[in-house]
mmCIF file of C-alpha atoms and ligand atoms in Angstrom:
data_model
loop_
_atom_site.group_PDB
_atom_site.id
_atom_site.type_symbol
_atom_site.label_atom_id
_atom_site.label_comp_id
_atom_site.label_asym_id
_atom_site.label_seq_id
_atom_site.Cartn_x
_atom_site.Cartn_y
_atom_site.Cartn_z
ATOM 1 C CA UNK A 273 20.538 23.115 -22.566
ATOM 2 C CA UNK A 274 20.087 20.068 -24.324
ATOM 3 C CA UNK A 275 18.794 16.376 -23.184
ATOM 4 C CA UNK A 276 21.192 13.798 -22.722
ATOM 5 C CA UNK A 277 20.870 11.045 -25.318
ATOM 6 C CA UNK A 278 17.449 9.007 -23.744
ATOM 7 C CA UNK A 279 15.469 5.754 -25.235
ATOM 8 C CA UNK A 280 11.955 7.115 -25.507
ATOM 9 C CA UNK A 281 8.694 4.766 -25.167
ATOM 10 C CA UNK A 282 5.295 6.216 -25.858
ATOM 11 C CA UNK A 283 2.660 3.514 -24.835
ATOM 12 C CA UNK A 284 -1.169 3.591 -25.258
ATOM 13 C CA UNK A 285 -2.352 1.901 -22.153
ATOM 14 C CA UNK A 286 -1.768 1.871 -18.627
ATOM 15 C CA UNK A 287 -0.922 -2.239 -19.075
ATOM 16 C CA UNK A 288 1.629 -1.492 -21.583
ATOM 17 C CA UNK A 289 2.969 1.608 -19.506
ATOM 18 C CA UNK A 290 3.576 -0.987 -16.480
ATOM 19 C CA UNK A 291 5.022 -3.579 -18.852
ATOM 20 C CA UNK A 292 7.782 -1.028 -19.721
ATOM 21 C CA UNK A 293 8.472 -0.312 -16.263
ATOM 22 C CA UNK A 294 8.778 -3.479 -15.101
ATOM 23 C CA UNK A 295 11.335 -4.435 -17.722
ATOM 24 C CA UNK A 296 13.499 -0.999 -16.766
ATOM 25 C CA UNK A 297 12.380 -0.465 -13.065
ATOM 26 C CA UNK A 298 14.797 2.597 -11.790
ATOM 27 C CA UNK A 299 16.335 2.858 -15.353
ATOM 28 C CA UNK A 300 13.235 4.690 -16.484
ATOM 29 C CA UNK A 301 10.979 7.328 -15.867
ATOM 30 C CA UNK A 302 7.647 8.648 -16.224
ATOM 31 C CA UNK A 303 6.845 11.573 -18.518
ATOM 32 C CA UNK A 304 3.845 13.208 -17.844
ATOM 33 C CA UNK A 305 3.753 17.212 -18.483
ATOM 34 C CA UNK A 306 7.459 17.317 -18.230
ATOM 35 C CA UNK A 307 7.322 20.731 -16.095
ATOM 36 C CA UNK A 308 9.622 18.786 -13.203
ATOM 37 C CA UNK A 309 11.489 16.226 -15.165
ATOM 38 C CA UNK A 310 12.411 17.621 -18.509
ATOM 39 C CA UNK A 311 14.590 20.851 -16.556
ATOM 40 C CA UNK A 312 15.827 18.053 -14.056
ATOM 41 C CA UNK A 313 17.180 15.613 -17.522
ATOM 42 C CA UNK A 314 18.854 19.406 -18.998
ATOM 43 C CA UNK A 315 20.634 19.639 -15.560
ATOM 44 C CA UNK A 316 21.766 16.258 -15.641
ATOM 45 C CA UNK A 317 19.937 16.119 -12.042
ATOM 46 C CA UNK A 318 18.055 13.221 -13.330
ATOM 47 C CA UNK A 319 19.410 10.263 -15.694
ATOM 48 C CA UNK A 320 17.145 7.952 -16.716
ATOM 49 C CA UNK A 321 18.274 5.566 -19.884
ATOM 50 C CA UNK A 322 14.261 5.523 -20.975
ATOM 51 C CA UNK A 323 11.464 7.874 -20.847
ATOM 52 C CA UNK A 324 8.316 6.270 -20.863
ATOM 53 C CA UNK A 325 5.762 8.955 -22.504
ATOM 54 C CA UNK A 326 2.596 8.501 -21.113
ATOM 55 C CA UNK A 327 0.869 11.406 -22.441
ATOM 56 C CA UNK A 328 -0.975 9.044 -25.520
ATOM 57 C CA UNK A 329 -3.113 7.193 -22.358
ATOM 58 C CA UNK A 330 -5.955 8.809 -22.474
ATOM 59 C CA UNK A 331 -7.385 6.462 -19.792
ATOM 60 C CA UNK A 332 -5.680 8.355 -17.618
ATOM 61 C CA UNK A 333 -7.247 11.746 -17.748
ATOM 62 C CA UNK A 334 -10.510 13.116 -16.586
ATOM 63 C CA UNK A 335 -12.474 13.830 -13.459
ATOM 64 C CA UNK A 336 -15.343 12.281 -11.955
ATOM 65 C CA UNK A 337 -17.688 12.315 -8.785
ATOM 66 C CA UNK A 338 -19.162 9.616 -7.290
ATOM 67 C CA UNK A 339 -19.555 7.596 -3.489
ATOM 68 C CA UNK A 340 -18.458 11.108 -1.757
ATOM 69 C CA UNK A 341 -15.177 11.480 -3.549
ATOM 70 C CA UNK A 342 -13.724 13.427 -6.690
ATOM 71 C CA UNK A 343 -11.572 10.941 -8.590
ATOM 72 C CA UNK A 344 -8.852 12.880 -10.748
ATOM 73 C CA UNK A 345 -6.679 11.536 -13.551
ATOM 74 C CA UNK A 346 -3.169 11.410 -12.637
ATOM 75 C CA UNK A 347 -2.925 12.947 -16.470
ATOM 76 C CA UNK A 348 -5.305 15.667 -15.915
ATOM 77 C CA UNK A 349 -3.946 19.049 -16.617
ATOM 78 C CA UNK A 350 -3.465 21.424 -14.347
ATOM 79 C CA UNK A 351 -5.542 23.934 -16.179
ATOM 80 C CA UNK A 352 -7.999 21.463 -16.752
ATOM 81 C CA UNK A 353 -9.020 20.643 -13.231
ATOM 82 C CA UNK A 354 -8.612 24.821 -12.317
ATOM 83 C CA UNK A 355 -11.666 25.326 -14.897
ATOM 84 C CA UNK A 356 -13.263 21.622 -13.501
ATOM 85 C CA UNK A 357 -16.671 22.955 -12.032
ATOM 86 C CA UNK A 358 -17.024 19.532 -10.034
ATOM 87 C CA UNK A 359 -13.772 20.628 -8.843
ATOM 88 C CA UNK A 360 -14.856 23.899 -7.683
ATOM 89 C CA UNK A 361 -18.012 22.837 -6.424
ATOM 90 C CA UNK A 362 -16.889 19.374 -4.967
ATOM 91 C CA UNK A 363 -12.703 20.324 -3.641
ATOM 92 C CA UNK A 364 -12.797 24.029 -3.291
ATOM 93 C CA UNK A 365 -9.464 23.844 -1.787
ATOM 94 C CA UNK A 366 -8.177 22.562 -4.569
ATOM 95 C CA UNK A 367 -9.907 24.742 -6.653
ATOM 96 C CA UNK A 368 -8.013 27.267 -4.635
ATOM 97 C CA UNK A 369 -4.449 26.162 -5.515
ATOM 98 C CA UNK A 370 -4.568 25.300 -8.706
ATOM 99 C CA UNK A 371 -4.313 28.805 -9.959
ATOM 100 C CA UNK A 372 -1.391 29.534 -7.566
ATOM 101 C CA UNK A 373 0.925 27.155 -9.375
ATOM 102 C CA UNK A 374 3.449 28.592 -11.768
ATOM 103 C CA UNK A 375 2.347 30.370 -14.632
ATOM 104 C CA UNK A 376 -0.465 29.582 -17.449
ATOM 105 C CA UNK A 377 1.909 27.923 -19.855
ATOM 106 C CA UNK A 378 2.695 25.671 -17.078
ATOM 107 C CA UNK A 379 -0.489 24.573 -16.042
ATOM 108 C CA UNK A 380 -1.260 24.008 -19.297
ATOM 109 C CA UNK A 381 0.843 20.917 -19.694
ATOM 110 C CA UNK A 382 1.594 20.179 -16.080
ATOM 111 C CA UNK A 383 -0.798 17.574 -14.740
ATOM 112 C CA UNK A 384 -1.936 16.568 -11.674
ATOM 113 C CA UNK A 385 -0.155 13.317 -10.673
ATOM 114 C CA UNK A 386 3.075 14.878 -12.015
ATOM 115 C CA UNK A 387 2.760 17.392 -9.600
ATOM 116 C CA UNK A 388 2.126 14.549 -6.674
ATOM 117 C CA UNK A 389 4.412 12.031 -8.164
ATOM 118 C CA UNK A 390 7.100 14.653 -8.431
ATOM 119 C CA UNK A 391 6.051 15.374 -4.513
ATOM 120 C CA UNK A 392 7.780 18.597 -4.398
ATOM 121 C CA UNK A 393 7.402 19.569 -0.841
ATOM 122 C CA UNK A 394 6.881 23.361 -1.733
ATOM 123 C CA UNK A 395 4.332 22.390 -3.960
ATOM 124 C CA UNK A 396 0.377 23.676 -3.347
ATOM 125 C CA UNK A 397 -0.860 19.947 -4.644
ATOM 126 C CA UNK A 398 1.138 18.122 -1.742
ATOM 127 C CA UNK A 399 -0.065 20.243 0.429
ATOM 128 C CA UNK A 400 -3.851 19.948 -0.414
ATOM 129 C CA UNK A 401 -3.346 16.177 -1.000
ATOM 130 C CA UNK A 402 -2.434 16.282 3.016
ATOM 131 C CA UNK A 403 -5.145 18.232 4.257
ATOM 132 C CA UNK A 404 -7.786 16.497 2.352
ATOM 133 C CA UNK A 405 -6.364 12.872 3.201
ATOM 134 C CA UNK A 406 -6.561 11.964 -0.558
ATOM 135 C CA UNK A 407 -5.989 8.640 -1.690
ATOM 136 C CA UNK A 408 -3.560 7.577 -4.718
ATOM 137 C CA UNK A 409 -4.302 4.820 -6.696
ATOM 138 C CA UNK A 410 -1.523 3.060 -8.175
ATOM 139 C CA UNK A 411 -1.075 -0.200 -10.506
ATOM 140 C CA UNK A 412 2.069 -2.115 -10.772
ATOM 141 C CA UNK A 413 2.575 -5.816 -11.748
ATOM 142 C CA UNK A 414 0.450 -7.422 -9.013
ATOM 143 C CA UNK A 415 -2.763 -5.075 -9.583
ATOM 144 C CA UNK A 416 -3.954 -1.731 -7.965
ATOM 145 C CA UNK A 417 -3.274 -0.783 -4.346
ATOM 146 C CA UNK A 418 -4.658 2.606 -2.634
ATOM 147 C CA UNK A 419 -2.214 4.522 -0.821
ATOM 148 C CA UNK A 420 -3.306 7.292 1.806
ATOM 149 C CA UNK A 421 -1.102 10.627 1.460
ATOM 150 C CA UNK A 422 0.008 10.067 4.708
ATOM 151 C CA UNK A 423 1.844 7.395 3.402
ATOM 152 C CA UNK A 424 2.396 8.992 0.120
ATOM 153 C CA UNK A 425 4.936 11.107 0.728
ATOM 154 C CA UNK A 426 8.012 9.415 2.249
ATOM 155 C CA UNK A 427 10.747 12.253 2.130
ATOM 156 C CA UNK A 428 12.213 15.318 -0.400
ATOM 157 C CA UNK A 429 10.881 14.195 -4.103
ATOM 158 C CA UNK A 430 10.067 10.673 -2.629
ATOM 159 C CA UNK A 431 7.046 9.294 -2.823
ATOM 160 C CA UNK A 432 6.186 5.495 -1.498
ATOM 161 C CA UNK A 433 5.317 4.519 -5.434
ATOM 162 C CA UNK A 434 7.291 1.596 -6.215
ATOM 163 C CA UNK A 435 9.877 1.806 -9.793
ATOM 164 C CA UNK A 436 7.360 -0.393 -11.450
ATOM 165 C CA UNK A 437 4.376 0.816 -10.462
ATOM 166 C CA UNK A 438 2.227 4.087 -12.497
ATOM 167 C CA UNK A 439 0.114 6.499 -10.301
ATOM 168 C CA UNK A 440 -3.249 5.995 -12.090
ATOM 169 C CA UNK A 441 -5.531 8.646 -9.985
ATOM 170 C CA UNK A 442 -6.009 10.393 -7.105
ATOM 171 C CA UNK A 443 -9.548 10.405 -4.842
ATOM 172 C CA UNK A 444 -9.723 13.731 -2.967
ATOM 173 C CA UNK A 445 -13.265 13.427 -0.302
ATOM 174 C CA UNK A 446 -15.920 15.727 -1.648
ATOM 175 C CA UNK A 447 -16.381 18.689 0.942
ATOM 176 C CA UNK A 448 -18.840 18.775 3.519
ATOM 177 C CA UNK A 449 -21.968 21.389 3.732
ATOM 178 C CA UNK A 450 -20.367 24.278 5.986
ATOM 179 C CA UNK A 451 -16.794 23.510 5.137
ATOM 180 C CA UNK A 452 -14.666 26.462 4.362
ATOM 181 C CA UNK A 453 -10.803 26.695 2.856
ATOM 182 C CA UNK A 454 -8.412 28.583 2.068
ATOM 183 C CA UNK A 455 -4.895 28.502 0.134
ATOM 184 C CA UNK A 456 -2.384 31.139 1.689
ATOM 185 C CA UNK A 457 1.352 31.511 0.567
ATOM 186 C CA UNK A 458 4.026 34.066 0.189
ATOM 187 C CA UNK A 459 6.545 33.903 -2.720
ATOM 188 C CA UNK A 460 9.152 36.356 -3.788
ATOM 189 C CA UNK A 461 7.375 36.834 -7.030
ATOM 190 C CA UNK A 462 3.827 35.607 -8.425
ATOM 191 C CA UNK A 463 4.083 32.088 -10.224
ATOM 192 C CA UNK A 464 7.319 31.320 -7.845
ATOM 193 C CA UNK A 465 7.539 27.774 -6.222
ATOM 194 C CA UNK A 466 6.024 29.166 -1.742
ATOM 195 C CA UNK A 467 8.332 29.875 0.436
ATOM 196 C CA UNK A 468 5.989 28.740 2.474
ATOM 197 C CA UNK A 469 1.960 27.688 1.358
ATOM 198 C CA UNK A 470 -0.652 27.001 3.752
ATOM 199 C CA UNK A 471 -3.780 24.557 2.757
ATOM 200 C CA UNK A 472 -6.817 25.094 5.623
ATOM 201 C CA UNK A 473 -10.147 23.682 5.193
ATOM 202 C CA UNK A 474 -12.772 24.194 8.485
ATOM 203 C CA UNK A 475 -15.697 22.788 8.546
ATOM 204 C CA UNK A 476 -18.555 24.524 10.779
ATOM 205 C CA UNK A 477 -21.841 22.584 12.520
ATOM 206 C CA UNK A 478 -24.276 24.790 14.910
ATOM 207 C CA UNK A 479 -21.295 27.776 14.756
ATOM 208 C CA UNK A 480 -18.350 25.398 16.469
ATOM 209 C CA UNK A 481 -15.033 24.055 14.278
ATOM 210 C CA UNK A 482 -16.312 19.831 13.909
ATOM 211 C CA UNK A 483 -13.165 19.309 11.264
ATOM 212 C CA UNK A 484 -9.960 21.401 11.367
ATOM 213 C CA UNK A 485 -7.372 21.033 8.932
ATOM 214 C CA UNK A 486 -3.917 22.921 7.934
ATOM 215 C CA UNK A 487 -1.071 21.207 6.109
ATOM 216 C CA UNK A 488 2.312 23.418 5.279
ATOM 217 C CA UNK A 489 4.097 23.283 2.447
ATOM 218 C CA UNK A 490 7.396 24.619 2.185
ATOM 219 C CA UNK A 491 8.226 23.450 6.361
ATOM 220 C CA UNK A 492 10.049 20.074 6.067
ATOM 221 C CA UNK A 493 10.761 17.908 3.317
ATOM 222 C CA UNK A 494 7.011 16.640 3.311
ATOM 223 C CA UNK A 495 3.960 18.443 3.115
ATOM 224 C CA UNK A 496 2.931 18.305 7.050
ATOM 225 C CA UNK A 497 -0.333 18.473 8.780
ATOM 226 C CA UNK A 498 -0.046 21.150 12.060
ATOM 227 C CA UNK A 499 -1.958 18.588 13.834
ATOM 228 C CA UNK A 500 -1.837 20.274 17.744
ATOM 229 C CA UNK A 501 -3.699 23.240 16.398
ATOM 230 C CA UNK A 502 -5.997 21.075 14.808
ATOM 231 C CA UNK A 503 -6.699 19.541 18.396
ATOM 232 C CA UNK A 504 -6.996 22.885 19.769
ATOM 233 C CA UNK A 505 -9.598 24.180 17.186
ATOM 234 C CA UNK A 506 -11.997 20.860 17.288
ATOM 235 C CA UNK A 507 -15.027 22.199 19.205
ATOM 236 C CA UNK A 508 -14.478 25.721 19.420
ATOM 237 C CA UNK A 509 -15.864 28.845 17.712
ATOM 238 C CA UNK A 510 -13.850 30.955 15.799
ATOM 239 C CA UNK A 511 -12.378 33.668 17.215
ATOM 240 C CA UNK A 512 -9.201 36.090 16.711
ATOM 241 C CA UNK A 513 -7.506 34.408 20.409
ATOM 242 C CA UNK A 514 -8.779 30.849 19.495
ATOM 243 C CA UNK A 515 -6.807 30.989 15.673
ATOM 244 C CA UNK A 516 -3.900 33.794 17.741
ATOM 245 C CA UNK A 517 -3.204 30.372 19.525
ATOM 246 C CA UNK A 518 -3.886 27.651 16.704
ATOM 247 C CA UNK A 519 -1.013 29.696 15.006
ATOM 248 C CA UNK A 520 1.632 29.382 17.784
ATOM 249 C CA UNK A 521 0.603 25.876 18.468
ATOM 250 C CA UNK A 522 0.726 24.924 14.510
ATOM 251 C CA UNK A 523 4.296 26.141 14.410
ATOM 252 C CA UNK A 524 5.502 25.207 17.719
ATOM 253 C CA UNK A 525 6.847 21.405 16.787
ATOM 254 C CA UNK A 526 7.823 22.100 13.488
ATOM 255 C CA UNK A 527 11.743 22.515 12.301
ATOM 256 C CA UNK A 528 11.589 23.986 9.142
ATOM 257 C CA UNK A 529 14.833 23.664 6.306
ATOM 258 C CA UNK A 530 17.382 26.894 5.964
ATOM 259 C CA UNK A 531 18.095 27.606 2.308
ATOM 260 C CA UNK A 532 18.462 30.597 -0.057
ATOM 261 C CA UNK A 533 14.841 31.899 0.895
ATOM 262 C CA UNK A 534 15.160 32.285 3.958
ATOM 263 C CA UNK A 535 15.923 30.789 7.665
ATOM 264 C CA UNK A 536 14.112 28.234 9.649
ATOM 265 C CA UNK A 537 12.730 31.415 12.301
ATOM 266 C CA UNK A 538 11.540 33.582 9.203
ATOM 267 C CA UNK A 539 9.394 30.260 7.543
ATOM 268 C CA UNK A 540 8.243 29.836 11.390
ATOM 269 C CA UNK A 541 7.329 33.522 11.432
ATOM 270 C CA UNK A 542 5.574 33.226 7.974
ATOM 271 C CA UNK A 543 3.516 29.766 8.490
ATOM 272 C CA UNK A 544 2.016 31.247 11.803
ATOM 273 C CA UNK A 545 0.853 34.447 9.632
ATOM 274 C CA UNK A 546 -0.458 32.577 7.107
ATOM 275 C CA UNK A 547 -1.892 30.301 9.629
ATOM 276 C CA UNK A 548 -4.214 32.998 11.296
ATOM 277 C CA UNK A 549 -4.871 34.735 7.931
ATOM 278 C CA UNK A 550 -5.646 30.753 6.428
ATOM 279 C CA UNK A 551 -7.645 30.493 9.539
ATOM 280 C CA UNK A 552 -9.682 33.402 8.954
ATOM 281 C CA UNK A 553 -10.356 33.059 5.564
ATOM 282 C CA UNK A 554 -11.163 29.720 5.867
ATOM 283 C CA UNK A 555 -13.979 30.607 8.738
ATOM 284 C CA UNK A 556 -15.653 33.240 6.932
ATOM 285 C CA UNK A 557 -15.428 31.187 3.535
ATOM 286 C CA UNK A 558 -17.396 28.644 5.945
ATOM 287 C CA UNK A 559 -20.197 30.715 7.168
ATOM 288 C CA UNK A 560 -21.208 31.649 3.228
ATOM 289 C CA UNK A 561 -21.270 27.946 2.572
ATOM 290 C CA UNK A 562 -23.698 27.090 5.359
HETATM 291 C C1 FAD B 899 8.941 27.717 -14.199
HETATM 292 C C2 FAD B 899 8.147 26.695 -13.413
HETATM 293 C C3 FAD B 899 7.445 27.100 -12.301
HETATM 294 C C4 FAD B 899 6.711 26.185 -11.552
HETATM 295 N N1 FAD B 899 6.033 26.624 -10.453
HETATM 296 C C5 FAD B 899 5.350 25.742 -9.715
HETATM 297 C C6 FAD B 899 4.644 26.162 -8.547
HETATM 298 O O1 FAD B 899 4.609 27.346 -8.191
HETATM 299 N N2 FAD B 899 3.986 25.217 -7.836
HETATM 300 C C7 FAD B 899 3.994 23.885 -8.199
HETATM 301 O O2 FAD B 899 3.379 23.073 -7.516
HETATM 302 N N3 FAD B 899 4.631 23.473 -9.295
HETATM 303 C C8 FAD B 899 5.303 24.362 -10.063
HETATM 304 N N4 FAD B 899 5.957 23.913 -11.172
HETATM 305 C C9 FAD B 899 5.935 22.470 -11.488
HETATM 306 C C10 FAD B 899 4.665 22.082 -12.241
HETATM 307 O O3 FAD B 899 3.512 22.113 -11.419
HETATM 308 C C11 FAD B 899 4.801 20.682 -12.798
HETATM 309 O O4 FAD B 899 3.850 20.546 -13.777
HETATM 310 C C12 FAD B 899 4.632 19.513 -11.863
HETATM 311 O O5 FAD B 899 5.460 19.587 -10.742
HETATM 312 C C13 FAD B 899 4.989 18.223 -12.568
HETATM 313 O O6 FAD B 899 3.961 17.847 -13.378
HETATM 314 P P1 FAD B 899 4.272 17.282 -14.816
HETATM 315 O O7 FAD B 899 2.986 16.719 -15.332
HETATM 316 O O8 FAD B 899 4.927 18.310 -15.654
HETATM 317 O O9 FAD B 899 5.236 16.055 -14.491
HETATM 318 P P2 FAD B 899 6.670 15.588 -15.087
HETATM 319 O O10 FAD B 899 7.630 16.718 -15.053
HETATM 320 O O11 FAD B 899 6.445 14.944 -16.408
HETATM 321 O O12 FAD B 899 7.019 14.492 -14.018
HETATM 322 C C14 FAD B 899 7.378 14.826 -12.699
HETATM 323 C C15 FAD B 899 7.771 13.558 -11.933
HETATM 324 O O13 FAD B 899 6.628 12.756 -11.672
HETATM 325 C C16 FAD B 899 6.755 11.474 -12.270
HETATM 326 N N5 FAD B 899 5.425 11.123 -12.804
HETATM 327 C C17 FAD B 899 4.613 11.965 -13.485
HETATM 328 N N6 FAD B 899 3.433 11.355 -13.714
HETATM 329 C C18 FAD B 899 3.515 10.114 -13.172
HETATM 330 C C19 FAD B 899 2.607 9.017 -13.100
HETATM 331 N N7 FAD B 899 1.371 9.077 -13.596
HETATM 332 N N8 FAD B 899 3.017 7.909 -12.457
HETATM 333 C C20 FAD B 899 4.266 7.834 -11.924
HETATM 334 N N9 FAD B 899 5.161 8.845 -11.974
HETATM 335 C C21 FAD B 899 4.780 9.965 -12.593
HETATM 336 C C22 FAD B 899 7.822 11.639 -13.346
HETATM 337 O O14 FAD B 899 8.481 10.428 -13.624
HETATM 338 C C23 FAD B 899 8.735 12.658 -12.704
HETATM 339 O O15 FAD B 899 9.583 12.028 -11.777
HETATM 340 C C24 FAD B 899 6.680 24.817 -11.945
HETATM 341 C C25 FAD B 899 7.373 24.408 -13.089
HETATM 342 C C26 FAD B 899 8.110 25.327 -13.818
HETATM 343 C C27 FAD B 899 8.850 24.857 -15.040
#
């Protein structure tokens, strides 16, 4: 299907990006990898009258360690950070979803802040973002401001980035010595959007859990953290009964969306699976790294 007829920008620098949205605020729209938007223009789901290319700022891309954190450019591809050995060594739950997304050709051009900008909430990225309590760094006419991805993502495809403001990069903590993760989802088919995804990341000190974390994706319109099994796990050692009942508790106050894919009681079914088999894998993935 073709594009609807579409004013096109292509700027060189982040200043001259946030110029251009400032002079078309919800009239325009970011083109990163074009993976999300350019199928949502052919549907006509999305009608912006500009496209502001941002794919000529190489400011943008790249990733770097430093002060405990793992700074990604919002235009880093996808298959750039999945071969990133700071990311590997540094976010290994990251590491651990990047492959899951789509297929090759679509990591190859999808990037990184398109996939958090675009905030799909079946999306592995959201998810991770979530668990990890990244940070997003975004500049808009009055300067930078740092937003925490619990505020990040407000609802379905909504983010709290303002029309004139550009998501510049995106911190992610640098993972502690004993911390183990895991990415678990089921899809109908490999390189399908989850059904439902699970990020978990434990971290072990003296054999007892000191950091639990699990965020769903594919359970609500957000990613969301299951933060009463979290509670529960804080302290304890691992065992089969301990992550039986993180599972029902992780599950137990969420209401997740009906669609084609399947009903809110088979997603509940599914998260608490993945939940002890995230759970599990995140443990022994722990004790290696000790
Ligand atoms: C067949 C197919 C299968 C896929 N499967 C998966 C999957 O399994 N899991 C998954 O997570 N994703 C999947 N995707 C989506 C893919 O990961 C996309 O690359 C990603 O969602 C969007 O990244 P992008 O760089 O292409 O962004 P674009 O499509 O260019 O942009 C997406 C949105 O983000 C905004 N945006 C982008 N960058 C910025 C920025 N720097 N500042 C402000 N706004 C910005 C755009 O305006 C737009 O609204 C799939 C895509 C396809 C086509």
């Amino acid at each position: 299907m073709k594009l609807p007829p579409v004013e096109y920008e292509a700027p060189t620098t982040v200043a001259e990006a946030v110029d251009l949205l400032i002079a078309h605020l919800d009239e325009a729209s970011v083109l990163a990898g074009g993976q999300s938007l350019i199928p949502l223009l052919a549907l006509r789901l999305a009608r912006p009258a500009v496209l502001i290319d941002i794919n000529g700022i190489d400011e943008l891309s790249g990733v770097s360690a430093a002060d405990g954190q793992v700074t990604i450019g919002a235009m880093t591809r996808e298959y750039v950070a999945e071969e990133s050995e700071t990311i590997a060594d540094a976010v290994p739950l990251l590491a651990a979803a990047l492959p899951l997304i789509g297929h090759e050709a679509i990591r190859s051009r999808g990037t990184i802040g398109g996939s958090l900008a675009h905030a799909d909430p079946a999306a592995e990225l959201p998810a991770v973002a979530r668990a990890l309590d990244a940070e997003f760094v975004v500049r808009g006419p009055s300067g930078e401001r740092v937003i925490p991805a619990a505020r990040w993502f407000e609802g379905y495809l909504t983010t709290s980035r303002r029309p004139d403001e550009i998501l510049l990069e995106v911190r992610f903590p640098v993972a502690r010595r004993g911390t183990g993760t895991s990415f678990q989802e089921v899809a109908r088919r490999h390189g399908d959007f989850a059904i439902v995804g699970l990020a978990t990341s434990l971290t072990l000190s003296g054999g007892a859990i000191s950091d639990a974390r699990l965020a769903f994706a594919g359970m609500s319109d957000v990613p969301v953290r299951a933060a009463a099994a979290e509670e529960l796990l804080v302290g304890e050692r691992p065992s089969a009964e301990l992550f039986d009942e993180a599972a029902r508790r992780a599950t137990g106050d969420i209401d997740p969306p009906a669609d084609l894919h399947g009903s809110p009681d088979y997603r509940k079914k599914v998260a608490a699976a993945l939940a002890r088999r995230g759970l599990r894998a995140a443990a022994d993935n722990a004790r290696e790294r000790q």
